[in-house]
């Protein structure tokens, strides 16, 4: 899945809109591969984040992978891991609802170091 994500990214196809169109709760391989490749993270760590009930961690990995907040919102809704009352929403103009230092903290909690972050 990481190789497929890399191929799509090299062709300029791996966008937030593409990911929203192909988001499938029954087949998370592309989602995990895309987030892992773009965030420079091990797929198992990304899988743990996606399967967690942590809205903040999902927002953080989406941010680190340079996707829009719309994808984080869709992951929380589609994967149905995060209870509705704990899901985060984008700020005005689609901005992420957390500061970069907050997002880095959540990524570090899951074992991703700041020095490898894309931002």
PDB file of C-alpha atoms in Angstrom:
ATOM      1  CA  UNK A   1       0.000   0.000   0.000  1.00  0.00           C
ATOM      2  CA  UNK A   2       2.892   2.375   0.703  1.00  0.00           C
ATOM      3  CA  UNK A   3       4.326   1.691  -2.762  1.00  0.00           C
ATOM      4  CA  UNK A   4       0.930   2.334  -4.362  1.00  0.00           C
ATOM      5  CA  UNK A   5       0.604   5.591  -2.404  1.00  0.00           C
ATOM      6  CA  UNK A   6       4.093   6.624  -3.534  1.00  0.00           C
ATOM      7  CA  UNK A   7       3.173   5.898  -7.155  1.00  0.00           C
ATOM      8  CA  UNK A   8      -0.018   7.952  -6.858  1.00  0.00           C
ATOM      9  CA  UNK A   9       1.859  10.780  -5.146  1.00  0.00           C
ATOM     10  CA  UNK A  10       4.531  10.818  -7.861  1.00  0.00           C
ATOM     11  CA  UNK A  11       1.752  11.211 -10.461  1.00  0.00           C
ATOM     12  CA  UNK A  12       0.142  14.038  -8.477  1.00  0.00           C
ATOM     13  CA  UNK A  13      -2.990  11.964  -7.875  1.00  0.00           C
ATOM     14  CA  UNK A  14      -2.686  11.531  -4.104  1.00  0.00           C
ATOM     15  CA  UNK A  15      -4.779  14.488  -2.993  1.00  0.00           C
ATOM     16  CA  UNK A  16      -7.282  15.007  -0.214  1.00  0.00           C
ATOM     17  CA  UNK A  17     -10.109  14.754  -2.749  1.00  0.00           C
ATOM     18  CA  UNK A  18      -8.711  11.459  -4.057  1.00  0.00           C
ATOM     19  CA  UNK A  19      -8.461  10.087  -0.545  1.00  0.00           C
ATOM     20  CA  UNK A  20     -12.003  11.194   0.310  1.00  0.00           C
ATOM     21  CA  UNK A  21     -13.299   9.413  -2.789  1.00  0.00           C
ATOM     22  CA  UNK A  22     -11.432   6.204  -1.966  1.00  0.00           C
ATOM     23  CA  UNK A  23     -11.953   6.133   1.807  1.00  0.00           C
ATOM     24  CA  UNK A  24     -13.235   2.649   2.617  1.00  0.00           C
ATOM     25  CA  UNK A  25     -13.728   1.426   6.196  1.00  0.00           C
ATOM     26  CA  UNK A  26     -13.571  -2.174   4.952  1.00  0.00           C
ATOM     27  CA  UNK A  27     -10.243  -1.672   3.194  1.00  0.00           C
ATOM     28  CA  UNK A  28      -7.923   0.719   5.015  1.00  0.00           C
ATOM     29  CA  UNK A  29      -4.748  -0.297   3.153  1.00  0.00           C
ATOM     30  CA  UNK A  30      -4.665   2.761   0.868  1.00  0.00           C
ATOM     31  CA  UNK A  31      -5.432   5.148   3.724  1.00  0.00           C
ATOM     32  CA  UNK A  32      -2.750   3.657   5.963  1.00  0.00           C
ATOM     33  CA  UNK A  33      -0.261   3.487   3.099  1.00  0.00           C
ATOM     34  CA  UNK A  34      -0.874   7.090   2.055  1.00  0.00           C
ATOM     35  CA  UNK A  35      -0.639   8.472   5.583  1.00  0.00           C
ATOM     36  CA  UNK A  36       2.450   6.369   6.331  1.00  0.00           C
ATOM     37  CA  UNK A  37       4.246   7.350   3.136  1.00  0.00           C
ATOM     38  CA  UNK A  38       3.458  11.062   3.369  1.00  0.00           C
ATOM     39  CA  UNK A  39       4.072  11.308   7.140  1.00  0.00           C
ATOM     40  CA  UNK A  40       7.221   9.172   6.931  1.00  0.00           C
ATOM     41  CA  UNK A  41       5.815   6.847   9.559  1.00  0.00           C
ATOM     42  CA  UNK A  42       5.661   3.089   9.922  1.00  0.00           C
ATOM     43  CA  UNK A  43       2.310   1.731   8.677  1.00  0.00           C
ATOM     44  CA  UNK A  44       1.709  -0.097  11.971  1.00  0.00           C
ATOM     45  CA  UNK A  45       1.916   3.181  13.886  1.00  0.00           C
ATOM     46  CA  UNK A  46      -0.523   4.779  11.436  1.00  0.00           C
ATOM     47  CA  UNK A  47      -2.848   1.795  11.822  1.00  0.00           C
ATOM     48  CA  UNK A  48      -2.758   2.173  15.625  1.00  0.00           C
ATOM     49  CA  UNK A  49      -3.631   5.853  15.284  1.00  0.00           C
ATOM     50  CA  UNK A  50      -6.514   5.198  12.861  1.00  0.00           C
ATOM     51  CA  UNK A  51      -7.890   2.434  15.090  1.00  0.00           C
ATOM     52  CA  UNK A  52      -7.540   4.495  18.264  1.00  0.00           C
ATOM     53  CA  UNK A  53     -10.358   6.563  19.655  1.00  0.00           C
ATOM     54  CA  UNK A  54      -8.106   9.630  19.643  1.00  0.00           C
ATOM     55  CA  UNK A  55      -9.496  12.380  17.441  1.00  0.00           C
ATOM     56  CA  UNK A  56      -6.413  14.466  18.202  1.00  0.00           C
ATOM     57  CA  UNK A  57      -4.033  11.752  16.990  1.00  0.00           C
ATOM     58  CA  UNK A  58      -6.034  11.313  13.772  1.00  0.00           C
ATOM     59  CA  UNK A  59      -5.935  15.074  13.183  1.00  0.00           C
ATOM     60  CA  UNK A  60      -2.188  15.101  13.874  1.00  0.00           C
ATOM     61  CA  UNK A  61      -1.279  12.287  11.467  1.00  0.00           C
ATOM     62  CA  UNK A  62      -3.439  13.866   8.761  1.00  0.00           C
ATOM     63  CA  UNK A  63      -1.667  17.193   9.307  1.00  0.00           C
ATOM     64  CA  UNK A  64       1.769  15.578   9.258  1.00  0.00           C
ATOM     65  CA  UNK A  65       0.893  13.834   6.001  1.00  0.00           C
ATOM     66  CA  UNK A  66      -0.042  17.223   4.477  1.00  0.00           C
ATOM     67  CA  UNK A  67      -3.654  16.367   3.787  1.00  0.00           C
ATOM     68  CA  UNK A  68      -6.546  18.745   4.521  1.00  0.00           C
ATOM     69  CA  UNK A  69      -8.550  18.676   7.720  1.00  0.00           C
ATOM     70  CA  UNK A  70     -11.461  17.395   5.613  1.00  0.00           C
ATOM     71  CA  UNK A  71      -9.706  14.029   5.456  1.00  0.00           C
ATOM     72  CA  UNK A  72      -9.286  13.875   9.242  1.00  0.00           C
ATOM     73  CA  UNK A  73     -12.997  14.615   9.668  1.00  0.00           C
ATOM     74  CA  UNK A  74     -13.877  11.892   7.153  1.00  0.00           C
ATOM     75  CA  UNK A  75     -11.585   9.366   8.854  1.00  0.00           C
ATOM     76  CA  UNK A  76     -13.245  10.027  12.211  1.00  0.00           C
ATOM     77  CA  UNK A  77     -16.723   9.657  10.681  1.00  0.00           C
ATOM     78  CA  UNK A  78     -16.063   6.770   8.296  1.00  0.00           C
ATOM     79  CA  UNK A  79     -13.867   4.571  10.451  1.00  0.00           C
ATOM     80  CA  UNK A  80     -16.297   5.033  13.338  1.00  0.00           C
ATOM     81  CA  UNK A  81     -13.600   4.689  16.002  1.00  0.00           C
ATOM     82  CA  UNK A  82     -14.085   8.134  17.528  1.00  0.00           C
ATOM     83  CA  UNK A  83     -17.409   8.751  19.293  1.00  0.00           C
ATOM     84  CA  UNK A  84     -19.428  11.534  17.654  1.00  0.00           C
ATOM     85  CA  UNK A  85     -19.219  13.826  20.665  1.00  0.00           C
ATOM     86  CA  UNK A  86     -15.387  13.605  20.683  1.00  0.00           C
ATOM     87  CA  UNK A  87     -14.743  14.290  16.988  1.00  0.00           C
ATOM     88  CA  UNK A  88     -12.893  17.458  16.105  1.00  0.00           C
ATOM     89  CA  UNK A  89     -14.066  19.884  13.428  1.00  0.00           C
ATOM     90  CA  UNK A  90     -12.053  22.204  11.233  1.00  0.00           C
ATOM     91  CA  UNK A  91     -11.731  25.836  12.205  1.00  0.00           C
ATOM     92  CA  UNK A  92     -12.645  28.638   9.818  1.00  0.00           C
ATOM     93  CA  UNK A  93     -11.440  28.124   6.251  1.00  0.00           C
ATOM     94  CA  UNK A  94     -10.609  24.465   6.924  1.00  0.00           C
ATOM     95  CA  UNK A  95      -7.829  25.170   9.402  1.00  0.00           C
ATOM     96  CA  UNK A  96      -6.701  22.435  11.750  1.00  0.00           C
ATOM     97  CA  UNK A  97      -8.248  22.735  15.229  1.00  0.00           C
ATOM     98  CA  UNK A  98      -4.957  22.172  17.045  1.00  0.00           C
ATOM     99  CA  UNK A  99      -1.641  24.017  17.091  1.00  0.00           C
ATOM    100  CA  UNK A 100       1.440  22.409  15.527  1.00  0.00           C
ATOM    101  CA  UNK A 101       3.047  21.819  18.971  1.00  0.00           C
ATOM    102  CA  UNK A 102      -0.128  20.023  20.152  1.00  0.00           C
ATOM    103  CA  UNK A 103      -0.133  17.827  17.056  1.00  0.00           C
ATOM    104  CA  UNK A 104       3.557  17.029  17.446  1.00  0.00           C
ATOM    105  CA  UNK A 105       2.894  15.968  21.058  1.00  0.00           C
ATOM    106  CA  UNK A 106       0.209  13.495  19.965  1.00  0.00           C
ATOM    107  CA  UNK A 107       2.463  12.092  17.254  1.00  0.00           C
ATOM    108  CA  UNK A 108       5.284  11.664  19.759  1.00  0.00           C
ATOM    109  CA  UNK A 109       2.860   9.871  22.082  1.00  0.00           C
ATOM    110  CA  UNK A 110       2.383   7.287  19.304  1.00  0.00           C
ATOM    111  CA  UNK A 111       6.137   7.044  18.719  1.00  0.00           C
ATOM    112  CA  UNK A 112       6.693   9.497  15.852  1.00  0.00           C
ATOM    113  CA  UNK A 113       9.486  11.962  16.380  1.00  0.00           C
ATOM    114  CA  UNK A 114       9.223  15.620  15.451  1.00  0.00           C
ATOM    115  CA  UNK A 115      12.441  15.686  13.418  1.00  0.00           C
ATOM    116  CA  UNK A 116      10.840  13.505  10.745  1.00  0.00           C
ATOM    117  CA  UNK A 117       7.718  15.661  10.485  1.00  0.00           C
ATOM    118  CA  UNK A 118       6.865  17.217   7.145  1.00  0.00           C
ATOM    119  CA  UNK A 119       6.023  20.614   8.703  1.00  0.00           C
TER     120      UNK A 119
END
